[in-house]
mmCIF file of C-alpha atoms in Angstrom:
data_model
loop_
_atom_site.group_PDB
_atom_site.id
_atom_site.type_symbol
_atom_site.label_atom_id
_atom_site.label_comp_id
_atom_site.label_asym_id
_atom_site.label_seq_id
_atom_site.Cartn_x
_atom_site.Cartn_y
_atom_site.Cartn_z
ATOM 1 C CA MET A 1 12.704 13.930 14.640
ATOM 2 C CA ARG A 2 11.811 13.611 18.120
ATOM 3 C CA ASP A 3 14.349 12.938 21.006
ATOM 4 C CA ALA A 4 14.004 10.479 23.395
ATOM 5 C CA GLY A 5 12.667 12.836 26.145
ATOM 6 C CA GLU A 6 10.139 14.343 24.008
ATOM 7 C CA LYS A 7 9.046 10.573 22.874
ATOM 8 C CA LYS A 8 8.351 9.465 26.291
ATOM 9 C CA MET A 9 6.461 12.660 27.081
ATOM 10 C CA ALA A 10 4.313 11.551 23.956
ATOM 11 C CA ALA A 11 3.898 8.070 24.799
ATOM 12 C CA THR A 12 2.792 9.291 29.300
ATOM 13 C CA GLY A 13 0.277 11.345 27.244
ATOM 14 C CA ARG A 14 2.492 13.964 29.237
ATOM 15 C CA TYR A 15 3.256 16.099 26.039
ATOM 16 C CA TRP A 16 1.063 18.662 25.457
ATOM 17 C CA PRO A 17 0.697 19.852 29.107
ATOM 18 C CA LEU A 18 4.001 19.780 29.277
ATOM 19 C CA LEU A 19 4.173 22.450 26.855
ATOM 20 C CA ALA A 20 1.809 24.455 27.390
ATOM 21 C CA ALA A 21 3.917 24.674 30.720
ATOM 22 C CA GLY A 22 6.866 25.328 29.322
ATOM 23 C CA ALA A 23 8.994 22.482 29.763
ATOM 24 C CA LEU A 24 9.652 21.639 26.637
ATOM 25 C CA LEU A 25 13.158 21.658 25.620
ATOM 26 C CA LEU A 26 13.726 22.096 21.504
ATOM 27 C CA PRO A 27 16.443 19.425 20.434
ATOM 28 C CA GLY A 28 19.768 21.051 18.826
ATOM 29 C CA ALA A 29 19.498 23.811 20.925
ATOM 30 C CA ALA A 30 22.268 25.311 22.378
ATOM 31 C CA ASN A 31 21.378 25.033 25.574
ATOM 32 C CA PRO A 32 21.898 20.908 26.432
ATOM 33 C CA ALA A 33 20.050 21.322 30.239
ATOM 34 C CA PRO A 34 16.068 21.768 30.389
ATOM 35 C CA SER A 35 15.067 24.765 32.858
ATOM 36 C CA PRO A 36 13.662 23.118 36.491
ATOM 37 C CA ALA A 37 9.991 22.848 36.231
ATOM 38 C CA SER A 38 9.155 25.309 39.221
ATOM 39 C CA HIS A 39 11.351 28.195 36.586
ATOM 40 C CA ALA A 40 9.088 27.102 33.343
ATOM 41 C CA ALA A 41 5.880 27.617 35.565
ATOM 42 C CA ALA A 42 7.348 30.841 36.420
ATOM 43 C CA ARG A 43 7.992 31.923 33.295
ATOM 44 C CA HIS A 44 4.427 30.607 31.959
ATOM 45 C CA VAL A 45 2.733 32.658 34.322
ATOM 46 C CA GLN A 46 5.394 35.563 33.151
ATOM 47 C CA LEU A 47 3.624 35.269 29.639
ATOM 48 C CA ALA A 48 -0.291 35.217 30.882
ATOM 49 C CA PRO A 49 -0.628 39.174 29.855
ATOM 50 C CA ALA A 50 0.435 37.750 26.434
ATOM 51 C CA PHE A 51 -2.278 34.901 26.579
ATOM 52 C CA ALA A 52 -4.833 37.956 27.521
ATOM 53 C CA GLU A 53 -3.706 39.673 25.072
ATOM 54 C CA VAL A 54 -4.556 37.307 22.664
ATOM 55 C CA ASP A 55 -7.746 36.102 23.855
ATOM 56 C CA ALA A 56 -8.854 39.582 23.862
ATOM 57 C CA TRP A 57 -8.941 39.374 20.252
ATOM 58 C CA VAL A 58 -10.659 36.072 19.892
ATOM 59 C CA GLY A 59 -13.797 36.664 17.936
ATOM 60 C CA LYS A 60 -12.882 40.099 16.543
ATOM 61 C CA ALA A 61 -9.913 39.710 14.612
ATOM 62 C CA PHE A 62 -10.161 36.060 14.187
ATOM 63 C CA PRO A 63 -11.924 33.052 15.581
ATOM 64 C CA GLY A 64 -9.255 31.333 17.181
ATOM 65 C CA ALA A 65 -5.263 30.627 17.560
ATOM 66 C CA VAL A 66 -2.514 29.395 18.780
ATOM 67 C CA LEU A 67 0.478 31.012 19.735
ATOM 68 C CA ALA A 68 4.165 29.266 20.402
ATOM 69 C CA VAL A 69 6.767 31.337 22.128
ATOM 70 C CA GLY A 70 10.373 30.196 23.045
ATOM 71 C CA GLN A 71 13.663 31.527 24.224
ATOM 72 C CA HIS A 72 16.961 30.123 25.183
ATOM 73 C CA GLY A 73 16.421 26.463 23.346
ATOM 74 C CA LYS A 74 13.310 25.883 25.167
ATOM 75 C CA LEU A 75 10.003 26.056 24.279
ATOM 76 C CA LEU A 76 7.979 27.819 26.944
ATOM 77 C CA ALA A 77 4.593 27.571 25.672
ATOM 78 C CA VAL A 78 2.348 26.565 22.742
ATOM 79 C CA LYS A 79 -1.657 27.719 23.866
ATOM 80 C CA ALA A 80 -4.547 27.541 21.957
ATOM 81 C CA PHE A 81 -7.270 29.982 21.738
ATOM 82 C CA GLY A 82 -10.982 30.466 20.693
ATOM 83 C CA HIS A 83 -12.544 27.845 18.203
ATOM 84 C CA ILE A 84 -11.261 26.340 15.230
ATOM 85 C CA ASP A 85 -13.680 28.003 12.859
ATOM 86 C CA SER A 86 -16.669 30.859 12.992
ATOM 87 C CA GLU A 87 -19.410 28.733 13.445
ATOM 88 C CA ALA A 88 -22.047 28.656 16.853
ATOM 89 C CA GLY A 89 -20.728 25.833 18.643
ATOM 90 C CA ALA A 90 -17.855 25.147 16.904
ATOM 91 C CA PRO A 91 -15.146 22.834 18.429
ATOM 92 C CA ALA A 92 -12.121 24.620 20.360
ATOM 93 C CA MET A 93 -9.433 24.901 18.606
ATOM 94 C CA PRO A 94 -6.361 22.555 19.310
ATOM 95 C CA ARG A 95 -3.153 23.041 20.565
ATOM 96 C CA ASN A 96 -1.555 20.945 17.195
ATOM 97 C CA ALA A 97 -4.234 22.310 14.662
ATOM 98 C CA ILE A 98 -2.650 22.132 11.209
ATOM 99 C CA PHE A 99 -3.266 26.106 9.665
ATOM 100 C CA ASP A 100 -3.063 27.313 5.744
ATOM 101 C CA LEU A 101 0.351 29.384 6.415
ATOM 102 C CA ALA A 102 -0.464 31.587 3.552
ATOM 103 C CA SER A 103 2.649 33.621 2.197
ATOM 104 C CA LEU A 104 5.082 31.939 5.366
ATOM 105 C CA THR A 105 5.367 29.660 2.773
ATOM 106 C CA LYS A 106 7.555 31.796 1.206
ATOM 107 C CA VAL A 107 10.694 32.407 3.679
ATOM 108 C CA VAL A 108 9.891 28.334 5.937
ATOM 109 C CA ALA A 109 9.361 26.467 2.903
ATOM 110 C CA THR A 110 11.376 28.321 -0.460
ATOM 111 C CA THR A 111 13.601 30.631 1.090
ATOM 112 C CA SER A 112 14.975 28.185 3.015
ATOM 113 C CA ALA A 113 14.627 26.053 0.236
ATOM 114 C CA ALA A 114 17.058 28.832 -1.833
ATOM 115 C CA ALA A 115 19.735 29.106 1.740
ATOM 116 C CA LEU A 116 19.872 25.255 1.645
ATOM 117 C CA LEU A 117 21.177 25.238 -2.274
ATOM 118 C CA TYR A 118 22.981 28.595 -1.885
ATOM 119 C CA ASP A 119 25.454 26.459 0.943
ATOM 120 C CA ARG A 120 25.508 23.503 -0.623
ATOM 121 C CA GLY A 121 26.990 26.338 -3.798
ATOM 122 C CA ARG A 122 24.124 24.865 -6.179
ATOM 123 C CA LEU A 123 22.505 28.706 -6.198
ATOM 124 C CA ASP A 124 24.064 32.019 -7.431
ATOM 125 C CA LEU A 125 22.326 34.377 -5.605
ATOM 126 C CA ASP A 126 23.352 37.181 -8.254
ATOM 127 C CA ALA A 127 22.988 34.625 -11.454
ATOM 128 C CA PRO A 128 20.213 35.424 -13.859
ATOM 129 C CA VAL A 129 17.130 34.296 -13.148
ATOM 130 C CA GLN A 130 17.125 32.900 -17.088
ATOM 131 C CA ARG A 131 20.176 30.897 -16.228
ATOM 132 C CA TYR A 132 17.870 28.822 -14.374
ATOM 133 C CA LEU A 133 14.613 29.075 -16.513
ATOM 134 C CA PRO A 134 15.786 29.831 -19.870
ATOM 135 C CA GLU A 135 11.893 30.489 -20.606
ATOM 136 C CA PHE A 136 12.045 33.668 -18.555
ATOM 137 C CA ALA A 137 14.402 34.678 -21.291
ATOM 138 C CA GLY A 138 13.440 36.899 -24.263
ATOM 139 C CA THR A 139 11.365 39.902 -22.289
ATOM 140 C CA PRO A 140 13.056 43.045 -22.437
ATOM 141 C CA GLY A 141 14.527 43.815 -18.791
ATOM 142 C CA HIS A 142 14.165 40.323 -17.454
ATOM 143 C CA GLU A 143 18.057 39.949 -18.539
ATOM 144 C CA ALA A 144 18.667 42.107 -15.435
ATOM 145 C CA ILE A 145 16.858 40.568 -12.996
ATOM 146 C CA THR A 146 19.005 38.146 -10.415
ATOM 147 C CA VAL A 147 17.562 35.702 -8.217
ATOM 148 C CA ARG A 148 18.905 38.115 -5.163
ATOM 149 C CA HIS A 149 16.259 40.142 -7.181
ATOM 150 C CA LEU A 150 13.141 38.114 -6.617
ATOM 151 C CA LEU A 151 14.234 37.303 -2.477
ATOM 152 C CA SER A 152 14.749 40.814 -1.970
ATOM 153 C CA HIS A 153 11.661 41.567 -3.920
ATOM 154 C CA SER A 154 13.498 44.215 -5.507
ATOM 155 C CA SER A 155 12.621 43.145 -9.168
ATOM 156 C CA GLY A 156 10.621 45.351 -10.538
ATOM 157 C CA PHE A 157 8.065 43.473 -12.522
ATOM 158 C CA LYS A 158 5.069 45.692 -13.573
ATOM 159 C CA ALA A 159 2.184 43.521 -12.065
ATOM 160 C CA PRO A 160 -0.414 43.347 -14.374
ATOM 161 C CA ALA A 161 -4.431 44.826 -14.471
ATOM 162 C CA GLY A 162 -5.963 41.425 -13.518
ATOM 163 C CA VAL A 163 -5.181 38.272 -11.642
ATOM 164 C CA LEU A 164 -3.411 35.786 -12.810
ATOM 165 C CA TRP A 165 -5.980 32.506 -11.597
ATOM 166 C CA GLY A 166 -8.220 34.324 -13.746
ATOM 167 C CA ASN A 167 -6.083 34.037 -16.864
ATOM 168 C CA ALA A 168 -5.281 30.559 -16.246
ATOM 169 C CA SER A 169 -6.725 26.522 -15.804
ATOM 170 C CA ASP A 170 -2.872 25.091 -14.403
ATOM 171 C CA ARG A 171 0.581 25.670 -13.603
ATOM 172 C CA ALA A 172 1.626 26.406 -16.866
ATOM 173 C CA GLY A 173 -0.803 28.986 -17.351
ATOM 174 C CA ILE A 174 0.152 31.387 -14.030
ATOM 175 C CA LEU A 175 4.116 30.644 -14.631
ATOM 176 C CA ARG A 176 3.188 31.311 -18.797
ATOM 177 C CA GLN A 177 2.302 35.134 -17.613
ATOM 178 C CA ILE A 178 5.431 35.369 -15.431
ATOM 179 C CA HIS A 179 7.676 34.538 -17.735
ATOM 180 C CA THR A 180 6.468 37.487 -20.082
ATOM 181 C CA MET A 181 5.543 39.798 -17.451
ATOM 182 C CA PRO A 182 6.844 43.191 -18.269
ATOM 183 C CA VAL A 183 9.473 45.127 -15.700
ATOM 184 C CA GLY A 184 8.197 48.379 -14.959
ATOM 185 C CA SER A 185 11.451 49.360 -12.687
ATOM 186 C CA PRO A 186 15.594 48.654 -13.167
ATOM 187 C CA PRO A 187 15.955 45.721 -11.255
ATOM 188 C CA GLY A 188 17.397 46.506 -7.646
ATOM 189 C CA THR A 189 15.735 50.364 -7.437
ATOM 190 C CA VAL A 190 11.988 49.706 -6.269
ATOM 191 C CA TYR A 191 10.862 47.719 -3.630
ATOM 192 C CA VAL A 192 7.212 46.335 -3.644
ATOM 193 C CA TYR A 193 6.281 43.475 -2.264
ATOM 194 C CA GLN A 194 5.346 40.869 -4.750
ATOM 195 C CA ASP A 195 4.414 36.365 -5.063
ATOM 196 C CA PHE A 196 5.591 36.409 -8.505
ATOM 197 C CA ASN A 197 9.095 36.535 -7.206
ATOM 198 C CA LEU A 198 8.984 33.827 -5.074
ATOM 199 C CA ILE A 199 6.878 32.014 -7.362
ATOM 200 C CA LEU A 200 9.714 32.284 -9.171
ATOM 201 C CA VAL A 201 12.462 31.070 -6.492
ATOM 202 C CA GLY A 202 10.199 27.776 -6.103
ATOM 203 C CA GLU A 203 10.976 27.653 -9.598
ATOM 204 C CA ILE A 204 14.456 27.625 -9.603
ATOM 205 C CA VAL A 205 14.797 25.335 -6.484
ATOM 206 C CA GLU A 206 13.169 22.510 -8.246
ATOM 207 C CA ARG A 207 15.331 23.060 -11.873
ATOM 208 C CA ILE A 208 18.724 22.500 -9.364
ATOM 209 C CA ALA A 209 17.302 19.977 -7.195
ATOM 210 C CA GLY A 210 15.441 18.439 -9.822
ATOM 211 C CA GLN A 211 12.403 17.157 -7.778
ATOM 212 C CA PRO A 212 9.703 19.171 -6.780
ATOM 213 C CA LEU A 213 9.904 21.550 -4.352
ATOM 214 C CA ASP A 214 7.735 19.597 -2.092
ATOM 215 C CA ARG A 215 10.035 16.726 -2.147
ATOM 216 C CA PHE A 216 12.970 18.616 -2.057
ATOM 217 C CA LEU A 217 11.635 19.973 1.378
ATOM 218 C CA LYS A 218 9.983 16.701 2.506
ATOM 219 C CA GLN A 219 13.788 15.422 2.156
ATOM 220 C CA GLU A 220 16.063 18.035 3.132
ATOM 221 C CA LEU A 221 14.429 20.262 5.624
ATOM 222 C CA PHE A 222 11.154 19.307 6.661
ATOM 223 C CA GLY A 223 12.259 15.151 7.352
ATOM 224 C CA PRO A 224 15.494 16.415 9.357
ATOM 225 C CA LEU A 225 13.608 18.871 11.489
ATOM 226 C CA GLY A 226 11.186 16.237 12.171
ATOM 227 C CA MET A 227 8.347 18.755 11.490
ATOM 228 C CA LYS A 228 5.819 15.431 10.729
ATOM 229 C CA ASP A 229 2.493 17.946 10.514
ATOM 230 C CA THR A 230 4.594 20.005 8.223
ATOM 231 C CA GLY A 231 3.666 20.204 3.955
ATOM 232 C CA PHE A 232 1.508 21.020 0.894
ATOM 233 C CA ASN A 233 -1.565 19.203 -0.018
ATOM 234 C CA PRO A 234 -2.599 17.308 3.684
ATOM 235 C CA SER A 235 -4.106 14.380 3.637
ATOM 236 C CA PRO A 236 -7.768 14.193 4.594
ATOM 237 C CA LYS A 237 -7.226 12.007 7.281
ATOM 238 C CA LEU A 238 -6.117 15.124 9.044
ATOM 239 C CA MET A 239 -9.545 17.162 8.255
ATOM 240 C CA SER A 240 -10.111 17.890 12.179
ATOM 241 C CA ARG A 241 -7.006 19.135 12.863
ATOM 242 C CA ILE A 242 -7.092 21.480 9.706
ATOM 243 C CA VAL A 243 -8.368 24.797 10.354
ATOM 244 C CA PRO A 244 -11.286 26.233 7.738
ATOM 245 C CA THR A 245 -10.221 29.306 6.075
ATOM 246 C CA GLU A 246 -12.552 31.606 4.066
ATOM 247 C CA GLN A 247 -16.053 30.894 2.593
ATOM 248 C CA ASP A 248 -15.251 31.621 -0.924
ATOM 249 C CA ASP A 249 -18.338 32.332 -2.973
ATOM 250 C CA LYS A 250 -16.007 34.050 -6.154
ATOM 251 C CA PHE A 251 -14.165 30.799 -7.022
ATOM 252 C CA ARG A 252 -14.209 27.579 -5.744
ATOM 253 C CA HIS A 253 -17.742 28.317 -4.396
ATOM 254 C CA ARG A 254 -16.888 26.739 -0.969
ATOM 255 C CA LEU A 255 -15.376 26.873 2.738
ATOM 256 C CA MET A 256 -11.580 26.770 2.166
ATOM 257 C CA ARG A 257 -10.365 23.651 4.461
ATOM 258 C CA GLY A 258 -7.294 21.670 3.842
ATOM 259 C CA GLN A 259 -7.093 23.723 0.257
ATOM 260 C CA VAL A 260 -5.028 26.165 -0.176
ATOM 261 C CA HIS A 261 -6.686 29.527 0.034
ATOM 262 C CA ASP A 262 -4.461 31.533 -2.396
ATOM 263 C CA GLU A 263 -6.398 31.184 -5.920
ATOM 264 C CA ASN A 264 -2.766 31.237 -7.829
ATOM 265 C CA ALA A 265 -1.269 28.251 -5.609
ATOM 266 C CA TYR A 266 -4.753 26.241 -5.792
ATOM 267 C CA VAL A 267 -4.436 26.446 -9.808
ATOM 268 C CA MET A 268 -0.549 25.439 -9.119
ATOM 269 C CA GLY A 269 -1.897 22.449 -8.047
ATOM 270 C CA GLY A 270 -1.323 23.174 -4.188
ATOM 271 C CA VAL A 271 2.322 23.629 -4.414
ATOM 272 C CA ALA A 272 3.770 26.996 -4.927
ATOM 273 C CA GLY A 273 6.959 28.692 -3.658
ATOM 274 C CA HIS A 274 4.921 31.573 -2.330
ATOM 275 C CA ALA A 275 2.161 29.830 -0.546
ATOM 276 C CA GLY A 276 0.462 26.270 -0.150
ATOM 277 C CA LEU A 277 2.175 25.023 3.040
ATOM 278 C CA PHE A 278 -0.009 24.120 6.000
ATOM 279 C CA SER A 279 1.919 23.430 9.185
ATOM 280 C CA THR A 280 1.705 23.223 13.085
ATOM 281 C CA ALA A 281 2.957 25.739 16.146
ATOM 282 C CA VAL A 282 4.927 23.378 17.406
ATOM 283 C CA ASP A 283 6.522 22.310 14.178
ATOM 284 C CA LEU A 284 7.460 26.074 12.845
ATOM 285 C CA ALA A 285 8.782 26.554 16.364
ATOM 286 C CA ARG A 286 11.449 23.963 15.129
ATOM 287 C CA ILE A 287 12.153 26.161 11.808
ATOM 288 C CA GLY A 288 12.400 29.246 14.750
ATOM 289 C CA GLN A 289 14.977 27.416 16.573
ATOM 290 C CA LEU A 290 16.947 26.040 13.630
ATOM 291 C CA TYR A 291 17.589 29.752 12.427
ATOM 292 C CA LEU A 292 18.179 30.800 16.290
ATOM 293 C CA ASN A 293 21.157 27.599 16.583
ATOM 294 C CA HIS A 294 23.118 29.201 13.140
ATOM 295 C CA GLY A 295 21.384 26.463 10.927
ATOM 296 C CA ARG A 296 22.150 23.699 13.876
ATOM 297 C CA TRP A 297 19.687 20.892 14.583
ATOM 298 C CA HIS A 298 20.140 17.943 16.980
ATOM 299 C CA GLY A 299 23.815 17.708 15.903
ATOM 300 C CA ARG A 300 23.268 18.001 12.921
ATOM 301 C CA GLN A 301 24.741 21.382 10.957
ATOM 302 C CA LEU A 302 21.629 21.768 8.015
ATOM 303 C CA LEU A 303 22.784 25.766 7.245
ATOM 304 C CA LYS A 304 26.256 26.648 7.450
ATOM 305 C CA PRO A 305 26.084 29.624 10.072
ATOM 306 C CA GLU A 306 27.368 32.240 7.257
ATOM 307 C CA THR A 307 24.543 31.158 5.220
ATOM 308 C CA VAL A 308 21.915 31.789 7.957
ATOM 309 C CA LYS A 309 24.138 35.246 8.586
ATOM 310 C CA LEU A 310 23.408 36.258 5.102
ATOM 311 C CA PHE A 311 20.215 35.472 5.137
ATOM 312 C CA MET A 312 18.730 37.361 7.763
ATOM 313 C CA GLN A 313 20.394 40.732 7.222
ATOM 314 C CA PRO A 314 18.980 43.566 5.018
ATOM 315 C CA GLN A 315 20.312 43.597 1.202
ATOM 316 C CA GLY A 316 19.976 47.324 0.736
ATOM 317 C CA LEU A 317 18.217 46.824 -2.260
ATOM 318 C CA PRO A 318 16.708 49.366 -3.380
ATOM 319 C CA ALA A 319 18.747 51.762 -0.859
ATOM 320 C CA GLY A 320 17.052 51.883 2.419
ATOM 321 C CA SER A 321 15.359 48.409 2.176
ATOM 322 C CA SER A 322 14.161 46.515 5.557
ATOM 323 C CA ARG A 323 14.174 42.974 3.504
ATOM 324 C CA ALA A 324 16.351 40.376 3.805
ATOM 325 C CA LEU A 325 16.752 37.379 1.709
ATOM 326 C CA GLY A 326 12.788 36.266 1.142
ATOM 327 C CA TRP A 327 12.560 37.660 5.174
ATOM 328 C CA ASP A 328 11.401 41.409 6.254
ATOM 329 C CA MET A 329 12.845 43.037 9.546
ATOM 330 C CA PRO A 330 11.219 44.866 12.053
ATOM 331 C CA SER A 331 10.346 48.087 11.426
ATOM 332 C CA GLU A 332 8.803 51.456 13.352
ATOM 333 C CA LYS A 333 5.193 50.965 12.418
ATOM 334 C CA GLY A 334 5.367 46.907 11.322
ATOM 335 C CA PHE A 335 3.238 44.036 12.798
ATOM 336 C CA THR A 336 5.877 43.784 15.579
ATOM 337 C CA GLY A 337 4.985 46.994 17.797
ATOM 338 C CA PRO A 338 7.460 49.188 19.173
ATOM 339 C CA LEU A 339 9.399 46.514 20.725
ATOM 340 C CA GLY A 340 11.073 44.003 17.522
ATOM 341 C CA SER A 341 14.423 44.146 17.691
ATOM 342 C CA PRO A 342 16.251 45.570 14.838
ATOM 343 C CA ARG A 343 18.201 42.379 14.166
ATOM 344 C CA ALA A 344 15.403 40.257 13.857
ATOM 345 C CA ILE A 345 13.566 38.459 10.153
ATOM 346 C CA ILE A 346 10.005 37.892 10.252
ATOM 347 C CA HIS A 347 6.958 37.415 7.677
ATOM 348 C CA THR A 348 3.388 37.164 7.924
ATOM 349 C CA GLY A 349 0.783 35.469 5.902
ATOM 350 C CA PHE A 350 -2.587 36.659 4.489
ATOM 351 C CA THR A 351 -4.572 33.805 6.664
ATOM 352 C CA GLY A 352 -3.401 35.211 9.820
ATOM 353 C CA THR A 353 0.126 33.610 10.190
ATOM 354 C CA SER A 354 3.235 35.248 11.756
ATOM 355 C CA ILE A 355 6.483 33.910 12.576
ATOM 356 C CA TYR A 356 8.984 36.221 14.472
ATOM 357 C CA ILE A 357 12.654 35.172 15.129
ATOM 358 C CA ASP A 358 14.997 37.830 16.989
ATOM 359 C CA PRO A 359 18.094 36.502 17.572
ATOM 360 C CA ASP A 360 19.545 39.216 20.392
ATOM 361 C CA ARG A 361 16.811 37.688 22.642
ATOM 362 C CA ASP A 362 17.302 34.274 21.914
ATOM 363 C CA ALA A 363 12.987 33.591 20.959
ATOM 364 C CA PHE A 364 10.938 33.148 18.254
ATOM 365 C CA ILE A 365 7.164 34.087 18.234
ATOM 366 C CA ILE A 366 4.742 32.023 16.160
ATOM 367 C CA LEU A 367 0.943 33.336 15.850
ATOM 368 C CA LEU A 368 -0.914 31.475 14.132
ATOM 369 C CA THR A 369 -4.615 32.126 13.142
ATOM 370 C CA ASN A 370 -7.482 32.129 10.921
ATOM 371 C CA ARG A 371 -8.219 36.102 10.894
ATOM 372 C CA VAL A 372 -9.745 35.038 7.414
ATOM 373 C CA ASN A 373 -12.578 32.709 8.140
ATOM 374 C CA PRO A 374 -15.399 33.362 7.354
ATOM 375 C CA THR A 375 -14.254 36.357 5.110
ATOM 376 C CA ARG A 376 -10.820 37.964 4.593
ATOM 377 C CA ASN A 377 -12.956 41.469 5.060
ATOM 378 C CA ASN A 378 -11.823 41.433 8.828
ATOM 379 C CA ALA A 379 -8.814 43.632 9.157
ATOM 380 C CA GLU A 380 -8.591 43.361 12.652
ATOM 381 C CA ILE A 381 -5.525 41.352 12.617
ATOM 382 C CA PHE A 382 -3.147 44.166 11.304
ATOM 383 C CA LYS A 383 -4.014 46.003 14.932
ATOM 384 C CA ALA A 384 -3.866 42.333 16.516
ATOM 385 C CA ARG A 385 -0.411 41.160 15.620
ATOM 386 C CA PRO A 386 1.521 44.306 16.905
ATOM 387 C CA ALA A 387 -0.526 44.095 20.107
ATOM 388 C CA ILE A 388 0.243 40.322 21.065
ATOM 389 C CA HIS A 389 3.485 40.494 20.209
ATOM 390 C CA THR A 390 4.298 43.299 22.069
ATOM 391 C CA ALA A 391 2.820 41.752 25.091
ATOM 392 C CA VAL A 392 5.220 39.200 24.510
ATOM 393 C CA LEU A 393 8.321 40.690 24.511
ATOM 394 C CA THR A 394 7.433 42.686 27.638
ATOM 395 C CA ALA A 395 6.735 39.448 28.902
ATOM 396 C CA LEU A 396 9.971 37.806 27.560
ATOM 397 C CA ASP A 397 12.237 41.176 28.699
ATOM 398 C CA ALA A 398 10.582 41.120 32.355
ATOM 399 C CA ALA A 399 11.816 37.639 32.812
ATOM 400 C CA LYS A 400 15.699 39.134 32.281
#
C-alpha cells in the first residue's frame, strides 16, 4: 500500500520524475524524514558514473535495463536504459517495465515464503522433506534430505541426463521426476546450485499453507508490501509494459513475452518455486528495504529480526559454502565485483536480473535486464554485472 506522500506524487504526475531524482522515502524505512531535495539531487549526480556504466552495456549485454538504487531508507534512483527489446525501432524501456525475474523467484518469492512460515513456527528447517511431501519418500537417500539442505543447495541430488520438461506434459510430470530423483552425494556435503531444490520448497510452502504459492505470496507478502506489479502469470492487459525475453525456436516456437521463459516453470503452469515471478524495479526495492529494515514495513513486523538474520547468514553446508538460506553471498569473483560486502545477500536470474542487499552500507541495488533477448547465447551479462555493481558501490561509498 502506498503512503500518503507517494499517492500525492502519483496523483500529481510527479511520481516517476521524483523517483529518478532520488527523493522518494520508502515506507517502513528506519529514517522517518526524507532528505532535502538538494541533497537528493546531489546523490543522483553522484550516481551519474554508474548510469553511464549501465548505458555502456546497452546493445552489448542487453537491449535495455532498469536500475534501482536505495540507501538509508530512500530510493535514490530508478532509471531506465535502452529499449524494451532488440528490434529496430523498439520503444524506449519504461521505468515501470515488468520483467520475467527467472531465478529471483527463488529468493523474492519462495525463500521469503519459507521465512514467513518459519517465523510463524509452521516450518522446521531441519525436518526431512518427506515430512511435508510424503511422495518424496522411498528413494534411497531421500530420508536424509532436509528443508535446510534444499535452501542451501546441498541436497546432493544427482541431476538427470536430460531436461525435466522434455519428459513431462504438466506440473505433476515435473514433480514425479524430482520426487524420485537419485541422490549422488550425502546431503550437506556438496554444494550444487539446482532448480529442483526450490521447486520442492515451493511445494512444501503450498502444503503447509494449504493454498497455491502465488496466492499465499499475494496475501502474505506482496499485498502487505504494496507490490502491485508483482506476481505470476501476469495479465495480458499489462503486455505493453512486459519486457520480451527469448525467441524460443526449440520448444514453444515464439517470442516469449508475458509467459515464463523457464521451460520447467512453463510446463508447471507458470507458478513454481524456482521461476515464474514477474515484477518491477520499484516493487523489488520494497523487498530490499524489508530485509534492511529487519523485517519491518510501514509499522508492521512482517518477519522477526532474528528470522531475517538467520536467512541472511551463511549456512556452512557444505563447510566453506557462501550460501545463506536461499540467498547467495558475495565472493571475490562474483557478479558484485570486488566491492561487494561480505555480509550482503545476492541472487541473479537467467533472464538478466539481479538483486543485491547490503546491510553494511544499508543499501540495495536492483538491476533488471532482458539479456536473453533475442537469444540466451549472449553472455556479456557476466561482464556487465560486476562492472555495474562496482560503479554503483563506488558512487555510494564516495557519498559517505
